[in-house]
């Protein structure tokens, strides 16, 4: 609600799309890191109250993996905004290939466990994020000043503050069943729910494609030619 939607909608009417996506990249890094830092404060309480055999080292791994998952979603949307569809597909394919190959290898060699699975996921997401960041050119060209980052944050807030309530309601309603399944019924029930979700998601490929294509193109048309162009 705070980063992705403004990127797709506001970015469509920007003249300097590359520079705008670069500003949004660093803004997303700062905001996600802040959220991860706040979330880390709750893990000691979870470790003290949970009955699961959960190693403390997995906490940092899960936090970093969550960070990379969100950033890879951002860079994929940034590629679509720049109309670099091949780069979005290729970078995601690298991650998926590493995950599928790694899981197959761990299964065949009977080394499949939570620790090894997290290692494979972390490697795949890290490589995708690194390659995507280089392709976006965030480490080259003109640097982003604090004032420019602040202006981007204010612009995002003015647009997304109307969406935050919706995002919070969706999280506490749609994801509550996942939290309940994992903590009450156990990881097997949670895995079964996620499998059903992913299988259902295959049916919505067309809708997911529109989600990456429609917002920025509609924004660009409206900015240039008004409501009649829509």
mmCIF file of C-alpha atoms in Angstrom:
data_model
loop_
_atom_site.group_PDB
_atom_site.id
_atom_site.type_symbol
_atom_site.label_atom_id
_atom_site.label_comp_id
_atom_site.label_asym_id
_atom_site.label_seq_id
_atom_site.Cartn_x
_atom_site.Cartn_y
_atom_site.Cartn_z
ATOM 1 C CA UNK A 1 0.000 0.000 0.000
ATOM 2 C CA UNK A 2 2.815 2.437 0.800
ATOM 3 C CA UNK A 3 5.356 1.617 -1.941
ATOM 4 C CA UNK A 4 4.046 -0.712 -4.659
ATOM 5 C CA UNK A 5 0.771 1.065 -5.469
ATOM 6 C CA UNK A 6 2.349 4.545 -5.724
ATOM 7 C CA UNK A 7 5.152 3.063 -7.822
ATOM 8 C CA UNK A 8 2.728 1.599 -10.341
ATOM 9 C CA UNK A 9 0.209 4.470 -10.439
ATOM 10 C CA UNK A 10 2.324 7.590 -9.890
ATOM 11 C CA UNK A 11 5.217 6.218 -11.914
ATOM 12 C CA UNK A 12 3.058 5.896 -15.009
ATOM 13 C CA UNK A 13 2.752 9.687 -15.340
ATOM 14 C CA UNK A 14 6.375 10.530 -14.575
ATOM 15 C CA UNK A 15 8.644 11.821 -17.326
ATOM 16 C CA UNK A 16 11.799 10.416 -15.687
ATOM 17 C CA UNK A 17 10.598 6.917 -14.915
ATOM 18 C CA UNK A 18 14.083 5.517 -14.268
ATOM 19 C CA UNK A 19 14.944 8.188 -11.714
ATOM 20 C CA UNK A 20 11.544 7.863 -10.026
ATOM 21 C CA UNK A 21 11.880 4.083 -9.707
ATOM 22 C CA UNK A 22 15.393 4.588 -8.327
ATOM 23 C CA UNK A 23 14.068 6.922 -5.617
ATOM 24 C CA UNK A 24 11.315 4.465 -4.815
ATOM 25 C CA UNK A 25 13.881 1.651 -4.627
ATOM 26 C CA UNK A 26 15.831 3.338 -1.836
ATOM 27 C CA UNK A 27 12.638 4.437 -0.101
ATOM 28 C CA UNK A 28 11.451 0.831 -0.087
ATOM 29 C CA UNK A 29 14.798 -0.299 1.336
ATOM 30 C CA UNK A 30 14.528 2.151 4.231
ATOM 31 C CA UNK A 31 10.852 1.468 4.997
ATOM 32 C CA UNK A 32 11.152 -2.329 4.811
ATOM 33 C CA UNK A 33 14.286 -2.332 6.963
ATOM 34 C CA UNK A 34 12.436 -0.268 9.576
ATOM 35 C CA UNK A 35 9.510 -2.707 9.576
ATOM 36 C CA UNK A 36 11.892 -5.669 9.868
ATOM 37 C CA UNK A 37 13.629 -3.998 12.826
ATOM 38 C CA UNK A 38 10.310 -3.475 14.624
ATOM 39 C CA UNK A 39 9.202 -7.042 13.845
ATOM 40 C CA UNK A 40 12.454 -8.425 15.288
ATOM 41 C CA UNK A 41 11.514 -6.991 18.675
ATOM 42 C CA UNK A 42 8.577 -9.421 18.930
ATOM 43 C CA UNK A 43 10.576 -12.578 18.218
ATOM 44 C CA UNK A 44 12.085 -12.934 21.721
ATOM 45 C CA UNK A 45 8.538 -12.970 23.122
ATOM 46 C CA UNK A 46 7.538 -15.608 20.579
ATOM 47 C CA UNK A 47 10.569 -17.767 21.394
ATOM 48 C CA UNK A 48 9.743 -17.632 25.109
ATOM 49 C CA UNK A 49 6.080 -18.582 24.659
ATOM 50 C CA UNK A 50 6.194 -20.928 21.647
ATOM 51 C CA UNK A 51 6.345 -24.700 22.106
ATOM 52 C CA UNK A 52 7.939 -25.212 18.680
ATOM 53 C CA UNK A 53 11.559 -26.271 18.365
ATOM 54 C CA UNK A 54 12.628 -23.015 16.743
ATOM 55 C CA UNK A 55 16.318 -22.161 16.585
ATOM 56 C CA UNK A 56 17.118 -18.498 17.308
ATOM 57 C CA UNK A 57 19.385 -18.315 14.235
ATOM 58 C CA UNK A 58 16.356 -18.929 12.046
ATOM 59 C CA UNK A 59 14.886 -15.636 13.217
ATOM 60 C CA UNK A 60 17.448 -13.527 11.365
ATOM 61 C CA UNK A 61 17.188 -15.816 8.345
ATOM 62 C CA UNK A 62 13.404 -15.441 8.184
ATOM 63 C CA UNK A 63 13.601 -11.681 8.650
ATOM 64 C CA UNK A 64 16.161 -11.317 5.874
ATOM 65 C CA UNK A 65 14.198 -13.704 3.651
ATOM 66 C CA UNK A 66 11.024 -11.662 4.193
ATOM 67 C CA UNK A 67 12.970 -8.510 3.356
ATOM 68 C CA UNK A 68 14.271 -10.034 0.113
ATOM 69 C CA UNK A 69 10.822 -11.346 -0.838
ATOM 70 C CA UNK A 70 9.333 -7.860 -0.568
ATOM 71 C CA UNK A 71 12.244 -6.271 -2.431
ATOM 72 C CA UNK A 72 12.027 -8.777 -5.274
ATOM 73 C CA UNK A 73 8.332 -7.986 -5.597
ATOM 74 C CA UNK A 74 9.281 -4.308 -5.818
ATOM 75 C CA UNK A 75 12.008 -4.740 -8.460
ATOM 76 C CA UNK A 76 9.688 -6.907 -10.550
ATOM 77 C CA UNK A 77 7.108 -4.119 -10.540
ATOM 78 C CA UNK A 78 9.859 -1.584 -11.315
ATOM 79 C CA UNK A 79 10.848 -3.605 -14.388
ATOM 80 C CA UNK A 80 7.245 -3.584 -15.576
ATOM 81 C CA UNK A 81 7.090 0.157 -15.005
ATOM 82 C CA UNK A 82 10.184 0.588 -17.195
ATOM 83 C CA UNK A 83 8.686 -1.865 -19.709
ATOM 84 C CA UNK A 84 11.630 -4.227 -19.204
ATOM 85 C CA UNK A 85 9.462 -7.330 -19.222
ATOM 86 C CA UNK A 86 12.262 -9.735 -20.176
ATOM 87 C CA UNK A 87 14.381 -8.658 -17.203
ATOM 88 C CA UNK A 88 11.427 -9.184 -14.855
ATOM 89 C CA UNK A 89 10.824 -12.653 -16.273
ATOM 90 C CA UNK A 90 14.500 -13.648 -16.363
ATOM 91 C CA UNK A 91 15.338 -12.499 -12.832
ATOM 92 C CA UNK A 92 12.294 -14.300 -11.445
ATOM 93 C CA UNK A 93 13.208 -17.383 -13.466
ATOM 94 C CA UNK A 94 16.655 -17.482 -11.887
ATOM 95 C CA UNK A 95 15.137 -17.503 -8.417
ATOM 96 C CA UNK A 96 12.540 -20.134 -9.299
ATOM 97 C CA UNK A 97 15.149 -22.322 -10.982
ATOM 98 C CA UNK A 98 17.420 -22.212 -7.943
ATOM 99 C CA UNK A 99 14.542 -23.048 -5.623
ATOM 100 C CA UNK A 100 13.258 -25.975 -7.692
ATOM 101 C CA UNK A 101 16.757 -27.326 -8.349
ATOM 102 C CA UNK A 102 17.807 -26.926 -4.732
ATOM 103 C CA UNK A 103 14.690 -28.609 -3.345
ATOM 104 C CA UNK A 104 15.056 -31.491 -5.826
ATOM 105 C CA UNK A 105 18.720 -31.927 -4.835
ATOM 106 C CA UNK A 106 17.941 -31.879 -1.116
ATOM 107 C CA UNK A 107 15.139 -34.396 -1.585
ATOM 108 C CA UNK A 108 17.262 -36.801 -3.643
ATOM 109 C CA UNK A 109 20.170 -36.627 -1.211
ATOM 110 C CA UNK A 110 17.877 -36.969 1.848
ATOM 111 C CA UNK A 111 19.165 -33.661 3.248
ATOM 112 C CA UNK A 112 15.806 -31.932 3.173
ATOM 113 C CA UNK A 113 15.099 -30.073 6.418
ATOM 114 C CA UNK A 114 14.006 -26.598 7.447
ATOM 115 C CA UNK A 115 17.532 -25.258 7.773
ATOM 116 C CA UNK A 116 18.653 -26.447 4.316
ATOM 117 C CA UNK A 117 15.377 -25.245 2.759
ATOM 118 C CA UNK A 118 15.851 -21.747 4.204
ATOM 119 C CA UNK A 119 19.397 -21.727 2.805
ATOM 120 C CA UNK A 120 18.141 -22.520 -0.705
ATOM 121 C CA UNK A 121 15.393 -19.892 -0.500
ATOM 122 C CA UNK A 122 17.811 -17.298 0.849
ATOM 123 C CA UNK A 123 20.330 -17.952 -1.923
ATOM 124 C CA UNK A 124 17.702 -17.766 -4.677
ATOM 125 C CA UNK A 125 16.117 -14.548 -3.428
ATOM 126 C CA UNK A 126 19.516 -12.936 -2.757
ATOM 127 C CA UNK A 127 20.765 -13.661 -6.267
ATOM 128 C CA UNK A 128 17.564 -12.347 -7.852
ATOM 129 C CA UNK A 129 17.700 -9.173 -5.771
ATOM 130 C CA UNK A 130 21.371 -8.542 -6.578
ATOM 131 C CA UNK A 131 20.945 -9.053 -10.332
ATOM 132 C CA UNK A 132 17.756 -6.984 -10.430
ATOM 133 C CA UNK A 133 19.362 -4.132 -8.476
ATOM 134 C CA UNK A 134 22.270 -4.004 -10.927
ATOM 135 C CA UNK A 135 19.907 -4.025 -13.911
ATOM 136 C CA UNK A 136 17.875 -1.202 -12.366
ATOM 137 C CA UNK A 137 21.062 0.869 -12.130
ATOM 138 C CA UNK A 138 20.539 1.826 -8.488
ATOM 139 C CA UNK A 139 24.297 1.717 -7.784
ATOM 140 C CA UNK A 140 25.259 3.909 -10.739
ATOM 141 C CA UNK A 141 24.360 7.344 -12.056
ATOM 142 C CA UNK A 142 23.312 10.261 -9.887
ATOM 143 C CA UNK A 143 22.878 9.608 -6.176
ATOM 144 C CA UNK A 144 19.629 10.148 -4.279
ATOM 145 C CA UNK A 145 19.741 12.936 -1.692
ATOM 146 C CA UNK A 146 17.909 12.794 1.623
ATOM 147 C CA UNK A 147 15.623 15.620 0.487
ATOM 148 C CA UNK A 148 14.636 13.711 -2.660
ATOM 149 C CA UNK A 149 13.990 10.612 -0.575
ATOM 150 C CA UNK A 150 11.854 12.643 1.823
ATOM 151 C CA UNK A 151 9.848 14.149 -1.048
ATOM 152 C CA UNK A 152 9.228 10.692 -2.469
ATOM 153 C CA UNK A 153 8.042 9.508 0.936
ATOM 154 C CA UNK A 154 5.618 12.426 1.287
ATOM 155 C CA UNK A 155 4.279 11.831 -2.226
ATOM 156 C CA UNK A 156 3.740 8.141 -1.456
ATOM 157 C CA UNK A 157 2.023 8.963 1.823
ATOM 158 C CA UNK A 158 -0.358 11.464 0.215
ATOM 159 C CA UNK A 159 -1.454 8.749 -2.200
ATOM 160 C CA UNK A 160 -1.296 5.609 -0.074
ATOM 161 C CA UNK A 161 -2.714 6.826 3.243
ATOM 162 C CA UNK A 162 -6.151 5.997 1.842
ATOM 163 C CA UNK A 163 -5.028 2.424 1.177
ATOM 164 C CA UNK A 164 -3.384 1.629 4.515
ATOM 165 C CA UNK A 165 -6.663 0.875 6.295
ATOM 166 C CA UNK A 166 -7.622 -1.539 3.537
ATOM 167 C CA UNK A 167 -4.227 -3.237 3.747
ATOM 168 C CA UNK A 168 -4.480 -3.617 7.522
ATOM 169 C CA UNK A 169 -8.007 -5.038 7.337
ATOM 170 C CA UNK A 170 -6.939 -7.477 4.624
ATOM 171 C CA UNK A 171 -3.907 -8.581 6.619
ATOM 172 C CA UNK A 172 -5.777 -9.151 9.870
ATOM 173 C CA UNK A 173 -8.651 -10.941 8.144
ATOM 174 C CA UNK A 174 -7.239 -12.837 5.171
ATOM 175 C CA UNK A 175 -3.977 -13.805 6.862
ATOM 176 C CA UNK A 176 -5.432 -14.535 10.296
ATOM 177 C CA UNK A 177 -6.385 -18.046 9.219
ATOM 178 C CA UNK A 178 -2.748 -18.687 8.263
ATOM 179 C CA UNK A 179 -1.530 -17.562 11.678
ATOM 180 C CA UNK A 180 -4.177 -19.701 13.369
ATOM 181 C CA UNK A 181 -3.323 -22.748 11.267
ATOM 182 C CA UNK A 182 0.383 -22.433 11.959
ATOM 183 C CA UNK A 183 0.129 -21.838 15.706
ATOM 184 C CA UNK A 184 -2.877 -24.045 16.563
ATOM 185 C CA UNK A 185 -3.057 -26.830 13.965
ATOM 186 C CA UNK A 186 0.653 -27.018 13.176
ATOM 187 C CA UNK A 187 2.940 -26.540 10.139
ATOM 188 C CA UNK A 188 1.335 -29.389 8.148
ATOM 189 C CA UNK A 189 -2.052 -27.639 8.112
ATOM 190 C CA UNK A 190 -0.388 -24.363 7.167
ATOM 191 C CA UNK A 191 1.421 -26.075 4.303
ATOM 192 C CA UNK A 192 -1.840 -27.592 3.049
ATOM 193 C CA UNK A 193 -3.537 -24.177 3.031
ATOM 194 C CA UNK A 194 -0.633 -22.572 1.148
ATOM 195 C CA UNK A 195 -0.619 -25.386 -1.430
ATOM 196 C CA UNK A 196 -4.319 -24.798 -2.071
ATOM 197 C CA UNK A 197 -3.686 -21.062 -2.377
ATOM 198 C CA UNK A 198 -0.903 -21.537 -4.910
ATOM 199 C CA UNK A 199 -2.938 -23.988 -6.985
ATOM 200 C CA UNK A 200 -5.816 -21.528 -7.027
ATOM 201 C CA UNK A 201 -3.384 -18.755 -7.957
ATOM 202 C CA UNK A 202 -2.540 -20.575 -11.188
ATOM 203 C CA UNK A 203 -6.090 -19.856 -12.348
ATOM 204 C CA UNK A 204 -5.580 -16.125 -11.769
ATOM 205 C CA UNK A 205 -2.538 -15.717 -14.009
ATOM 206 C CA UNK A 206 -4.422 -13.345 -16.310
ATOM 207 C CA UNK A 207 -5.510 -11.183 -13.372
ATOM 208 C CA UNK A 208 -1.965 -11.091 -12.000
ATOM 209 C CA UNK A 209 -0.699 -10.027 -15.425
ATOM 210 C CA UNK A 210 -3.210 -7.177 -15.483
ATOM 211 C CA UNK A 211 -2.046 -6.114 -12.028
ATOM 212 C CA UNK A 212 1.455 -5.584 -13.420
ATOM 213 C CA UNK A 213 0.329 -4.015 -16.692
ATOM 214 C CA UNK A 214 -2.818 -1.975 -16.118
ATOM 215 C CA UNK A 215 -2.003 0.586 -13.358
ATOM 216 C CA UNK A 216 1.003 2.325 -14.926
ATOM 217 C CA UNK A 217 -0.479 2.314 -18.438
ATOM 218 C CA UNK A 218 -3.800 3.704 -17.213
ATOM 219 C CA UNK A 219 -1.953 6.370 -15.229
ATOM 220 C CA UNK A 220 0.121 7.371 -18.267
ATOM 221 C CA UNK A 221 -2.958 7.611 -20.498
ATOM 222 C CA UNK A 222 -4.872 9.675 -17.955
ATOM 223 C CA UNK A 223 -1.921 12.023 -17.421
ATOM 224 C CA UNK A 224 -1.471 12.676 -21.138
ATOM 225 C CA UNK A 225 -5.003 12.581 -22.564
ATOM 226 C CA UNK A 226 -7.434 12.793 -19.661
ATOM 227 C CA UNK A 227 -10.372 10.627 -18.664
ATOM 228 C CA UNK A 228 -11.656 10.099 -22.212
ATOM 229 C CA UNK A 229 -8.481 8.169 -23.110
ATOM 230 C CA UNK A 230 -9.336 5.535 -20.518
#
